[in-house]
PDB file of C-alpha atoms in Angstrom:
ATOM      1  CA  MET B   1     -13.746 -23.623 -37.639  1.00  0.00           C
ATOM      2  CA  SER B   2     -14.425 -20.220 -39.122  1.00  0.00           C
ATOM      3  CA  ALA B   3     -16.951 -19.265 -36.555  1.00  0.00           C
ATOM      4  CA  ALA B   4     -14.676 -20.293 -33.878  1.00  0.00           C
ATOM      5  CA  GLY B   5     -11.680 -18.586 -35.333  1.00  0.00           C
ATOM      6  CA  ILE B   6      -9.904 -21.512 -35.644  1.00  0.00           C
ATOM      7  CA  GLN B   7      -6.469 -21.383 -37.932  1.00  0.00           C
ATOM      8  CA  VAL B   8      -4.245 -23.711 -39.259  1.00  0.00           C
ATOM      9  CA  VAL B   9      -0.581 -22.808 -40.092  1.00  0.00           C
ATOM     10  CA  GLU B  10       2.590 -24.873 -41.025  1.00  0.00           C
ATOM     11  CA  ALA B  11       5.278 -25.192 -38.657  1.00  0.00           C
ATOM     12  CA  THR B  12       8.709 -24.396 -40.041  1.00  0.00           C
ATOM     13  CA  SER B  13      12.411 -24.968 -39.389  1.00  0.00           C
ATOM     14  CA  GLY B  14      14.426 -22.055 -38.272  1.00  0.00           C
ATOM     15  CA  ARG B  15      16.435 -20.379 -35.382  1.00  0.00           C
ATOM     16  CA  LEU B  16      14.639 -19.320 -32.564  1.00  0.00           C
ATOM     17  CA  GLY B  17      15.176 -15.557 -31.354  1.00  0.00           C
ATOM     18  CA  SER B  18      16.773 -14.971 -28.005  1.00  0.00           C
ATOM     19  CA  GLY B  19      13.762 -12.750 -27.118  1.00  0.00           C
ATOM     20  CA  LEU B  20      11.115 -13.730 -24.441  1.00  0.00           C
ATOM     21  CA  THR B  21       7.450 -12.402 -24.100  1.00  0.00           C
ATOM     22  CA  ALA B  22       4.963 -13.324 -21.242  1.00  0.00           C
ATOM     23  CA  PRO B  23       1.668 -12.111 -19.992  1.00  0.00           C
ATOM     24  CA  ALA B  24       1.710  -9.729 -17.375  1.00  0.00           C
ATOM     25  CA  ARG B  25      -0.459  -7.575 -15.117  1.00  0.00           C
ATOM     26  CA  VAL B  26      -0.482  -3.975 -13.623  1.00  0.00           C
ATOM     27  CA  THR B  27      -0.039  -3.377 -10.103  1.00  0.00           C
ATOM     28  CA  PHE B  28       0.620  -0.787  -7.190  1.00  0.00           C
ATOM     29  CA  THR B  29       3.943  -1.242  -5.662  1.00  0.00           C
ATOM     30  CA  GLN B  30       4.236  -2.595  -2.052  1.00  0.00           C
ATOM     31  CA  THR B  31       4.814   1.116  -0.519  1.00  0.00           C
ATOM     32  CA  GLY B  32       2.571   2.838  -3.226  1.00  0.00           C
ATOM     33  CA  VAL B  33      -0.676   2.226  -2.120  1.00  0.00           C
ATOM     34  CA  ALA B  34      -2.442   3.019   1.131  1.00  0.00           C
ATOM     35  CA  ARG B  35      -6.042   1.753   2.212  1.00  0.00           C
ATOM     36  CA  VAL B  36      -7.385   4.048   4.888  1.00  0.00           C
ATOM     37  CA  ALA B  37      -9.514   3.149   7.878  1.00  0.00           C
ATOM     38  CA  PRO B  38     -10.469   5.396  10.608  1.00  0.00           C
ATOM     39  CA  ARG B  39      -8.415   4.914  14.089  1.00  0.00           C
ATOM     40  CA  ALA B  40     -11.547   4.394  16.273  1.00  0.00           C
ATOM     41  CA  SER B  41     -15.268   3.711  15.810  1.00  0.00           C
ATOM     42  CA  GLY B  42     -17.640   6.208  15.022  1.00  0.00           C
ATOM     43  CA  ARG B  43     -19.212   7.870  12.169  1.00  0.00           C
ATOM     44  CA  LEU B  44     -18.237   9.464   8.922  1.00  0.00           C
ATOM     45  CA  ASP B  45     -18.927  13.320   9.215  1.00  0.00           C
ATOM     46  CA  THR B  46     -17.187  14.974   5.801  1.00  0.00           C
ATOM     47  CA  ILE B  47     -15.553  13.843   2.922  1.00  0.00           C
ATOM     48  CA  GLU B  48     -12.829  16.482   2.026  1.00  0.00           C
ATOM     49  CA  VAL B  49     -11.556  14.942  -1.348  1.00  0.00           C
ATOM     50  CA  ARG B  50     -12.637  13.624  -4.675  1.00  0.00           C
ATOM     51  CA  LEU B  51     -11.878  10.785  -6.859  1.00  0.00           C
ATOM     52  CA  GLY B  52      -8.627  11.328  -8.991  1.00  0.00           C
ATOM     53  CA  GLN B  53      -7.602  14.306  -6.524  1.00  0.00           C
ATOM     54  CA  ARG B  54      -3.846  14.380  -6.295  1.00  0.00           C
ATOM     55  CA  VAL B  55      -2.925  14.502  -2.221  1.00  0.00           C
ATOM     56  CA  ARG B  56       0.215  14.754  -0.102  1.00  0.00           C
ATOM     57  CA  LYS B  57       1.019  12.478   2.918  1.00  0.00           C
ATOM     58  CA  GLY B  58      -0.948  14.088   5.839  1.00  0.00           C
ATOM     59  CA  THR B  59      -3.682  15.450   3.652  1.00  0.00           C
ATOM     60  CA  VAL B  60      -7.190  15.351   5.406  1.00  0.00           C
ATOM     61  CA  LEU B  61      -9.354  12.921   3.456  1.00  0.00           C
ATOM     62  CA  GLY B  62     -12.404  13.159   5.541  1.00  0.00           C
ATOM     63  CA  TYR B  63     -13.458  13.820   9.246  1.00  0.00           C
ATOM     64  CA  MET B  64     -14.962  11.452  11.855  1.00  0.00           C
ATOM     65  CA  GLU B  65     -17.021  11.791  15.082  1.00  0.00           C
ATOM     66  CA  SER B  66     -16.093   9.563  17.607  1.00  0.00           C
ATOM     67  CA  PRO B  67     -17.424   9.172  21.162  1.00  0.00           C
ATOM     68  CA  GLU B  68     -14.158   7.221  22.157  1.00  0.00           C
ATOM     69  CA  LEU B  69     -11.954  10.119  20.907  1.00  0.00           C
ATOM     70  CA  GLY B  70     -14.212  12.838  23.075  1.00  0.00           C
ATOM     71  CA  ARG B  71     -13.636  10.388  25.919  1.00  0.00           C
ATOM     72  CA  ALA B  72      -9.671  10.391  25.079  1.00  0.00           C
ATOM     73  CA  ARG B  73      -9.251  14.166  25.000  1.00  0.00           C
ATOM     74  CA  GLY B  74     -11.254  14.576  28.043  1.00  0.00           C
ATOM     75  CA  ASP B  75      -8.904  12.079  29.744  1.00  0.00           C
ATOM     76  CA  TYR B  76      -5.634  13.966  28.717  1.00  0.00           C
ATOM     77  CA  LEU B  77      -7.228  17.384  29.894  1.00  0.00           C
ATOM     78  CA  ALA B  78      -7.916  15.727  33.067  1.00  0.00           C
ATOM     79  CA  ALA B  79      -4.274  14.332  33.382  1.00  0.00           C
ATOM     80  CA  ALA B  80      -2.764  17.759  32.223  1.00  0.00           C
ATOM     81  CA  THR B  81      -4.903  19.634  34.943  1.00  0.00           C
ATOM     82  CA  ARG B  82      -3.578  17.154  37.631  1.00  0.00           C
ATOM     83  CA  GLU B  83      -0.117  17.530  36.417  1.00  0.00           C
ATOM     84  CA  ARG B  84      -0.358  21.411  36.587  1.00  0.00           C
ATOM     85  CA  VAL B  85      -1.591  21.063  40.317  1.00  0.00           C
ATOM     86  CA  ALA B  86       0.948  18.744  41.108  1.00  0.00           C
ATOM     87  CA  GLU B  87       3.790  20.794  39.912  1.00  0.00           C
ATOM     88  CA  ALA B  88       2.697  23.578  41.671  1.00  0.00           C
ATOM     89  CA  ASN B  89       2.347  21.589  44.935  1.00  0.00           C
ATOM     90  CA  LEU B  90       5.862  20.482  44.253  1.00  0.00           C
ATOM     91  CA  LYS B  91       7.198  23.861  43.940  1.00  0.00           C
ATOM     92  CA  ARG B  92       5.517  25.276  47.187  1.00  0.00           C
ATOM     93  CA  GLU B  93       6.794  22.060  49.156  1.00  0.00           C
ATOM     94  CA  LYS B  94      10.418  22.882  47.980  1.00  0.00           C
ATOM     95  CA  GLU B  95      10.087  26.422  48.948  1.00  0.00           C
ATOM     96  CA  LEU B  96       8.838  25.660  52.380  1.00  0.00           C
ATOM     97  CA  LEU B  97      11.172  23.019  53.045  1.00  0.00           C
ATOM     98  CA  VAL B  98      13.848  25.569  52.421  1.00  0.00           C
ATOM     99  CA  LYS B  99      12.408  27.812  55.139  1.00  0.00           C
ATOM    100  CA  GLY B 100      12.105  24.758  57.323  1.00  0.00           C
ATOM    101  CA  ILE B 101       8.221  24.898  57.458  1.00  0.00           C
ATOM    102  CA  THR B 102       7.742  21.438  55.902  1.00  0.00           C
ATOM    103  CA  SER B 103       9.511  17.880  56.278  1.00  0.00           C
ATOM    104  CA  GLU B 104      11.785  16.150  53.890  1.00  0.00           C
ATOM    105  CA  ARG B 105       9.156  13.451  53.385  1.00  0.00           C
ATOM    106  CA  GLU B 106       6.143  15.668  52.627  1.00  0.00           C
ATOM    107  CA  MET B 107       8.416  17.280  49.679  1.00  0.00           C
ATOM    108  CA  ARG B 108       9.186  13.956  48.366  1.00  0.00           C
ATOM    109  CA  GLU B 109       5.441  12.689  48.444  1.00  0.00           C
ATOM    110  CA  ALA B 110       4.903  15.904  46.509  1.00  0.00           C
ATOM    111  CA  GLU B 111       7.471  14.891  43.952  1.00  0.00           C
ATOM    112  CA  SER B 112       5.849  11.499  43.439  1.00  0.00           C
ATOM    113  CA  SER B 113       2.578  13.024  42.882  1.00  0.00           C
ATOM    114  CA  TRP B 114       4.066  15.131  40.161  1.00  0.00           C
ATOM    115  CA  ALA B 115       5.848  12.085  38.520  1.00  0.00           C
ATOM    116  CA  SER B 116       2.667  10.399  38.703  1.00  0.00           C
ATOM    117  CA  ALA B 117       0.614  12.885  36.988  1.00  0.00           C
ATOM    118  CA  ARG B 118       3.500  13.536  34.270  1.00  0.00           C
ATOM    119  CA  GLY B 119       3.136   9.862  33.114  1.00  0.00           C
ATOM    120  CA  GLU B 120      -0.667   9.768  33.093  1.00  0.00           C
ATOM    121  CA  VAL B 121      -0.097  12.961  30.816  1.00  0.00           C
ATOM    122  CA  ALA B 122       2.667  11.005  28.529  1.00  0.00           C
ATOM    123  CA  ALA B 123      -0.135   7.854  28.500  1.00  0.00           C
ATOM    124  CA  THR B 124      -3.016  10.097  27.695  1.00  0.00           C
ATOM    125  CA  GLU B 125      -1.310  11.689  25.057  1.00  0.00           C
ATOM    126  CA  ALA B 126       0.290   8.419  23.494  1.00  0.00           C
ATOM    127  CA  HIS B 127      -3.671   7.336  23.123  1.00  0.00           C
ATOM    128  CA  LEU B 128      -4.506  10.619  21.282  1.00  0.00           C
ATOM    129  CA  HIS B 129      -1.465   9.837  18.890  1.00  0.00           C
ATOM    130  CA  ALA B 130      -2.567   6.371  18.207  1.00  0.00           C
ATOM    131  CA  LEU B 131      -5.824   7.952  17.248  1.00  0.00           C
ATOM    132  CA  GLY B 132      -4.315   9.964  14.607  1.00  0.00           C
ATOM    133  CA  ILE B 133      -4.204  13.206  16.751  1.00  0.00           C
ATOM    134  CA  THR B 134      -1.133  15.612  15.757  1.00  0.00           C
ATOM    135  CA  ASP B 135       0.994  17.565  18.310  1.00  0.00           C
ATOM    136  CA  GLU B 136      -0.722  20.527  17.517  1.00  0.00           C
ATOM    137  CA  ASP B 137      -4.325  19.301  17.851  1.00  0.00           C
ATOM    138  CA  ILE B 138      -3.001  18.275  21.218  1.00  0.00           C
ATOM    139  CA  GLN B 139      -1.514  21.697  22.144  1.00  0.00           C
ATOM    140  CA  ALA B 140      -4.699  23.442  20.941  1.00  0.00           C
ATOM    141  CA  LEU B 141      -7.103  21.182  23.502  1.00  0.00           C
ATOM    142  CA  GLY B 142      -6.141  23.505  26.082  1.00  0.00           C
ATOM    143  CA  LEU B 143      -7.686  26.678  24.301  1.00  0.00           C
ATOM    144  CA  LYS B 144     -10.865  24.929  23.988  1.00  0.00           C
ATOM    145  CA  GLU B 145     -13.975  24.959  26.675  1.00  0.00           C
ATOM    146  CA  HIS B 146     -15.472  21.814  25.116  1.00  0.00           C
ATOM    147  CA  PRO B 147     -13.137  19.034  23.524  1.00  0.00           C
ATOM    148  CA  SER B 148     -14.459  17.952  20.236  1.00  0.00           C
ATOM    149  CA  ALA B 149     -14.827  14.433  19.280  1.00  0.00           C
ATOM    150  CA  ARG B 150     -14.297  15.251  15.592  1.00  0.00           C
ATOM    151  CA  PHE B 151     -10.875  13.846  14.395  1.00  0.00           C
ATOM    152  CA  PRO B 152      -9.426  13.703  10.681  1.00  0.00           C
ATOM    153  CA  ALA B 153      -8.477  10.553   8.435  1.00  0.00           C
ATOM    154  CA  ARG B 154      -5.427  11.420   6.999  1.00  0.00           C
ATOM    155  CA  SER B 155      -3.302  10.128   4.021  1.00  0.00           C
ATOM    156  CA  PRO B 156      -0.165   8.403   4.856  1.00  0.00           C
ATOM    157  CA  ILE B 157       1.537   8.529   1.397  1.00  0.00           C
ATOM    158  CA  ASP B 158       1.649  11.087  -1.577  1.00  0.00           C
ATOM    159  CA  GLY B 159      -0.637   9.905  -4.467  1.00  0.00           C
ATOM    160  CA  THR B 160      -4.171  10.142  -6.180  1.00  0.00           C
ATOM    161  CA  VAL B 161      -7.470   9.349  -4.547  1.00  0.00           C
ATOM    162  CA  VAL B 162      -8.670   6.001  -6.329  1.00  0.00           C
ATOM    163  CA  GLU B 163     -11.410   4.803  -4.064  1.00  0.00           C
ATOM    164  CA  ILE B 164     -13.720   6.304  -1.553  1.00  0.00           C
ATOM    165  CA  LEU B 165     -15.937   4.025  -0.124  1.00  0.00           C
ATOM    166  CA  GLY B 166     -17.426   5.646   2.982  1.00  0.00           C
ATOM    167  CA  THR B 167     -20.820   7.410   2.674  1.00  0.00           C
ATOM    168  CA  LEU B 168     -21.669  10.543   4.997  1.00  0.00           C
ATOM    169  CA  GLY B 169     -23.331   9.540   8.165  1.00  0.00           C
ATOM    170  CA  GLN B 170     -21.925   5.784   7.667  1.00  0.00           C
ATOM    171  CA  THR B 171     -20.756   3.983  11.531  1.00  0.00           C
ATOM    172  CA  VAL B 172     -17.800   2.490  10.944  1.00  0.00           C
ATOM    173  CA  GLU B 173     -15.339   0.591  12.853  1.00  0.00           C
ATOM    174  CA  SER B 174     -11.456   0.960  13.311  1.00  0.00           C
ATOM    175  CA  THR B 175     -11.220  -1.634  10.743  1.00  0.00           C
ATOM    176  CA  THR B 176     -13.625  -0.317   7.960  1.00  0.00           C
ATOM    177  CA  HIS B 177     -11.844   0.564   4.435  1.00  0.00           C
ATOM    178  CA  LEU B 178     -13.135   4.226   3.753  1.00  0.00           C
ATOM    179  CA  PHE B 179     -10.598   5.741   1.112  1.00  0.00           C
ATOM    180  CA  THR B 180      -7.716   4.141  -1.021  1.00  0.00           C
ATOM    181  CA  VAL B 181      -4.712   6.385  -2.135  1.00  0.00           C
ATOM    182  CA  GLY B 182      -2.390   5.178  -4.648  1.00  0.00           C
ATOM    183  CA  ASP B 183       0.842   6.360  -6.148  1.00  0.00           C
ATOM    184  CA  LEU B 184       0.699   6.027  -9.851  1.00  0.00           C
ATOM    185  CA  ALA B 185       4.131   7.519 -10.676  1.00  0.00           C
ATOM    186  CA  THR B 186       5.999   4.343 -10.289  1.00  0.00           C
ATOM    187  CA  LEU B 187       4.058   0.966 -10.876  1.00  0.00           C
ATOM    188  CA  TRP B 188       4.901  -2.868 -10.757  1.00  0.00           C
ATOM    189  CA  VAL B 189       4.551  -5.127 -13.604  1.00  0.00           C
ATOM    190  CA  LEU B 190       4.240  -8.610 -12.614  1.00  0.00           C
ATOM    191  CA  LEU B 191       4.643 -12.158 -14.611  1.00  0.00           C
ATOM    192  CA  ASP B 192       5.360 -15.558 -14.330  1.00  0.00           C
ATOM    193  CA  VAL B 193       8.376 -17.238 -16.326  1.00  0.00           C
ATOM    194  CA  PHE B 194       8.631 -20.618 -17.004  1.00  0.00           C
ATOM    195  CA  GLU B 195      11.819 -22.440 -14.923  1.00  0.00           C
ATOM    196  CA  SER B 196      13.123 -23.275 -18.422  1.00  0.00           C
ATOM    197  CA  GLN B 197      13.233 -19.728 -19.728  1.00  0.00           C
ATOM    198  CA  LEU B 198      15.112 -18.512 -16.417  1.00  0.00           C
ATOM    199  CA  PRO B 199      18.326 -18.406 -18.022  1.00  0.00           C
ATOM    200  CA  LEU B 200      16.849 -15.569 -20.172  1.00  0.00           C
ATOM    201  CA  VAL B 201      15.726 -13.381 -17.475  1.00  0.00           C
ATOM    202  CA  GLN B 202      18.253 -11.255 -14.796  1.00  0.00           C
ATOM    203  CA  VAL B 203      17.774  -8.497 -12.322  1.00  0.00           C
ATOM    204  CA  GLY B 204      18.054  -5.274 -14.207  1.00  0.00           C
ATOM    205  CA  GLN B 205      17.358  -6.498 -17.574  1.00  0.00           C
ATOM    206  CA  GLU B 206      15.537  -4.168 -19.669  1.00  0.00           C
ATOM    207  CA  VAL B 207      11.594  -4.893 -20.464  1.00  0.00           C
ATOM    208  CA  THR B 208       9.205  -3.401 -22.940  1.00  0.00           C
ATOM    209  CA  ILE B 209       5.590  -3.490 -21.717  1.00  0.00           C
ATOM    210  CA  ALA B 210       2.722  -3.255 -24.023  1.00  0.00           C
ATOM    211  CA  THR B 211      -1.036  -2.891 -23.310  1.00  0.00           C
ATOM    212  CA  ALA B 212      -4.254  -3.489 -25.418  1.00  0.00           C
ATOM    213  CA  ALA B 213      -5.488  -0.056 -23.912  1.00  0.00           C
ATOM    214  CA  VAL B 214      -2.707   1.773 -25.284  1.00  0.00           C
ATOM    215  CA  LYS B 215      -1.925   0.472 -28.570  1.00  0.00           C
ATOM    216  CA  ASP B 216       0.398   2.985 -30.117  1.00  0.00           C
ATOM    217  CA  ARG B 217       2.834   3.311 -27.118  1.00  0.00           C
ATOM    218  CA  ALA B 218       5.409   0.793 -25.246  1.00  0.00           C
ATOM    219  CA  PHE B 219       6.675   1.476 -21.675  1.00  0.00           C
ATOM    220  CA  GLY B 220      10.283   0.630 -20.765  1.00  0.00           C
ATOM    221  CA  GLY B 221      11.019  -0.950 -17.271  1.00  0.00           C
ATOM    222  CA  ARG B 222      13.599  -2.803 -15.587  1.00  0.00           C
ATOM    223  CA  ILE B 223      13.275  -6.027 -13.791  1.00  0.00           C
ATOM    224  CA  ASP B 224      14.219  -5.641 -10.032  1.00  0.00           C
ATOM    225  CA  TYR B 225      13.139  -8.952  -8.454  1.00  0.00           C
ATOM    226  CA  VAL B 226      13.025 -12.706  -9.672  1.00  0.00           C
ATOM    227  CA  GLY B 227      11.314 -14.995  -7.797  1.00  0.00           C
ATOM    228  CA  GLU B 228      13.332 -17.451  -5.486  1.00  0.00           C
ATOM    229  CA  VAL B 229      10.866 -20.366  -5.734  1.00  0.00           C
ATOM    230  CA  VAL B 230       9.062 -22.401  -8.584  1.00  0.00           C
ATOM    231  CA  ASP B 231       5.503 -22.956  -8.340  1.00  0.00           C
ATOM    232  CA  GLU B 232       5.023 -27.013  -8.031  1.00  0.00           C
ATOM    233  CA  ARG B 233       1.860 -26.343  -9.920  1.00  0.00           C
ATOM    234  CA  THR B 234       2.865 -23.977 -13.062  1.00  0.00           C
ATOM    235  CA  ARG B 235       6.483 -24.683 -12.840  1.00  0.00           C
ATOM    236  CA  ALA B 236       6.772 -20.807 -12.979  1.00  0.00           C
ATOM    237  CA  VAL B 237       8.850 -18.062 -11.255  1.00  0.00           C
ATOM    238  CA  GLY B 238       7.338 -14.448 -10.566  1.00  0.00           C
ATOM    239  CA  VAL B 239       9.007 -11.607 -11.759  1.00  0.00           C
ATOM    240  CA  ARG B 240       8.626  -7.734 -11.131  1.00  0.00           C
ATOM    241  CA  VAL B 241       9.296  -5.166 -13.339  1.00  0.00           C
ATOM    242  CA  VAL B 242       9.123  -1.763 -12.097  1.00  0.00           C
ATOM    243  CA  VAL B 243       8.009   1.059 -14.452  1.00  0.00           C
ATOM    244  CA  LYS B 244       7.952   4.848 -14.400  1.00  0.00           C
ATOM    245  CA  ASN B 245       4.337   5.991 -14.934  1.00  0.00           C
ATOM    246  CA  GLY B 246       4.950   9.868 -14.536  1.00  0.00           C
ATOM    247  CA  ASP B 247       1.726  10.777 -16.960  1.00  0.00           C
ATOM    248  CA  GLY B 248      -0.324   8.249 -15.549  1.00  0.00           C
ATOM    249  CA  VAL B 249      -1.394   6.256 -18.645  1.00  0.00           C
ATOM    250  CA  LEU B 250      -0.564   3.199 -17.064  1.00  0.00           C
ATOM    251  CA  LYS B 251      -3.481   1.606 -14.654  1.00  0.00           C
ATOM    252  CA  PRO B 252      -3.279  -0.591 -12.027  1.00  0.00           C
ATOM    253  CA  GLY B 253      -5.155  -3.772 -12.999  1.00  0.00           C
ATOM    254  CA  MET B 254      -4.275  -3.459 -16.700  1.00  0.00           C
ATOM    255  CA  PHE B 255      -3.455  -6.656 -18.641  1.00  0.00           C
ATOM    256  CA  ALA B 256      -0.103  -6.199 -20.531  1.00  0.00           C
ATOM    257  CA  THR B 257       2.652  -8.134 -22.483  1.00  0.00           C
ATOM    258  CA  ALA B 258       6.336  -7.758 -21.294  1.00  0.00           C
ATOM    259  CA  THR B 259       9.210  -8.491 -23.868  1.00  0.00           C
ATOM    260  CA  PHE B 260      12.591  -8.829 -22.498  1.00  0.00           C
ATOM    261  CA  ALA B 261      15.414  -7.159 -24.148  1.00  0.00           C
ATOM    262  CA  GLY B 262      17.736  -9.681 -25.818  1.00  0.00           C
ATOM    263  CA  GLY B 263      16.320  -9.203 -29.461  1.00  0.00           C
ATOM    264  CA  SER B 264      13.005 -10.835 -30.835  1.00  0.00           C
ATOM    265  CA  GLY B 265      14.991 -11.609 -34.372  1.00  0.00           C
ATOM    266  CA  PRO B 266      16.544 -15.039 -34.896  1.00  0.00           C
ATOM    267  CA  SER B 267      19.845 -15.466 -33.404  1.00  0.00           C
ATOM    268  CA  ALA B 268      22.942 -16.782 -35.696  1.00  0.00           C
ATOM    269  CA  THR B 269      24.231 -18.890 -32.403  1.00  0.00           C
ATOM    270  CA  ALA B 270      20.917 -20.406 -31.698  1.00  0.00           C
ATOM    271  CA  PRO B 271      20.397 -24.074 -32.992  1.00  0.00           C
ATOM    272  CA  ARG B 272      17.723 -24.833 -35.487  1.00  0.00           C
ATOM    273  CA  ALA B 273      14.413 -25.766 -34.240  1.00  0.00           C
ATOM    274  CA  VAL B 274      10.749 -26.612 -35.406  1.00  0.00           C
ATOM    275  CA  ILE B 275       9.046 -23.052 -34.905  1.00  0.00           C
ATOM    276  CA  ILE B 276       5.037 -22.959 -34.211  1.00  0.00           C
ATOM    277  CA  PRO B 277       3.491 -19.514 -33.083  1.00  0.00           C
ATOM    278  CA  ARG B 278       3.289 -19.243 -29.304  1.00  0.00           C
ATOM    279  CA  GLU B 279      -0.417 -18.817 -29.473  1.00  0.00           C
ATOM    280  CA  ALA B 280      -0.626 -22.446 -30.888  1.00  0.00           C
ATOM    281  CA  VAL B 281       0.667 -23.941 -27.619  1.00  0.00           C
ATOM    282  CA  GLN B 282      -1.872 -25.059 -25.146  1.00  0.00           C
ATOM    283  CA  ARG B 283      -2.156 -26.430 -21.922  1.00  0.00           C
ATOM    284  CA  ILE B 284      -4.150 -29.761 -20.797  1.00  0.00           C
ATOM    285  CA  GLY B 285      -3.405 -30.884 -17.266  1.00  0.00           C
ATOM    286  CA  GLU B 286       0.269 -30.786 -16.825  1.00  0.00           C
ATOM    287  CA  GLU B 287       0.855 -31.191 -20.423  1.00  0.00           C
ATOM    288  CA  GLN B 288       1.914 -28.539 -23.136  1.00  0.00           C
ATOM    289  CA  VAL B 289       0.328 -29.424 -26.289  1.00  0.00           C
ATOM    290  CA  VAL B 290      -0.384 -28.260 -29.797  1.00  0.00           C
ATOM    291  CA  PHE B 291      -3.284 -29.660 -31.932  1.00  0.00           C
ATOM    292  CA  SER B 292      -2.136 -31.337 -35.305  1.00  0.00           C
ATOM    293  CA  PRO B 293      -5.235 -31.481 -37.786  1.00  0.00           C
ATOM    294  CA  LEU B 294      -6.376 -34.951 -39.213  1.00  0.00           C
ATOM    295  CA  GLY B 295      -8.678 -33.333 -41.596  1.00  0.00           C
ATOM    296  CA  ASP B 296     -12.706 -32.999 -41.535  1.00  0.00           C
ATOM    297  CA  GLY B 297     -12.272 -30.524 -38.453  1.00  0.00           C
ATOM    298  CA  VAL B 298     -10.932 -33.422 -36.375  1.00  0.00           C
ATOM    299  CA  PHE B 299      -7.523 -32.745 -34.590  1.00  0.00           C
ATOM    300  CA  ARG B 300      -5.152 -34.406 -32.386  1.00  0.00           C
ATOM    301  CA  ALA B 301      -3.326 -33.363 -29.332  1.00  0.00           C
ATOM    302  CA  VAL B 302       0.261 -33.801 -29.547  1.00  0.00           C
TER     303      VAL B 302
END
């Protein structure tokens, strides 16, 4: 028993406190993490950031070389050239119509050709936008003699670079996860509360978060969501706590203990009850039990 760290304590009679504690885990918020993949297949050419670097929305994380992008840029330039030619032809036809040199039908044909060319430009421009190319990049294409097949992978949020999974020269697809950017300033703490404890939990309630990694400090948060469904297997409901983490001490993935406001000391209005340490309660199958000593290292599950 000593080697296994087993302790035996005596159950007592008293009044239970109105407070509640539960094991929890720290995670990113749903909109506070972004896994960045290239928008087209290609090769990772450069990595522009380092782990732990703070980035803003739109910051370039790395550059890709993509034949698909090269073709898309070429298609856009060809469509833009056809539009300019069609526009010039339409202008000329309108002038000739005024002078009676051309017909209404020829002018309308020129107008139709120009409208078709404009639609083609819009379609090729939309394809470039889908690949992550900005309006500024598109406007600069006309100044380049040879369109580049290089394009940036940008961060979609403000945050910190927490993962760099790509390697230089790596061939990637549009679904390949290359970078992870996370907002550490606000985190979620997720935990489960048994259905019998739900009357002690409500949205807006203050919660104190403690972690084994930061033993000398507690973090304050508030419940912003209590689950709508009871898990049929565990008979528990998910609870979400929002915690401010401006100095970045809390890390996603940490285990924590959540203590709900309401006081941890005995309540004068609470009924008297048999009190045992929370750690003594174990689960066997669907039963919650404690082990009662029978002597000589033998215990009975009760």
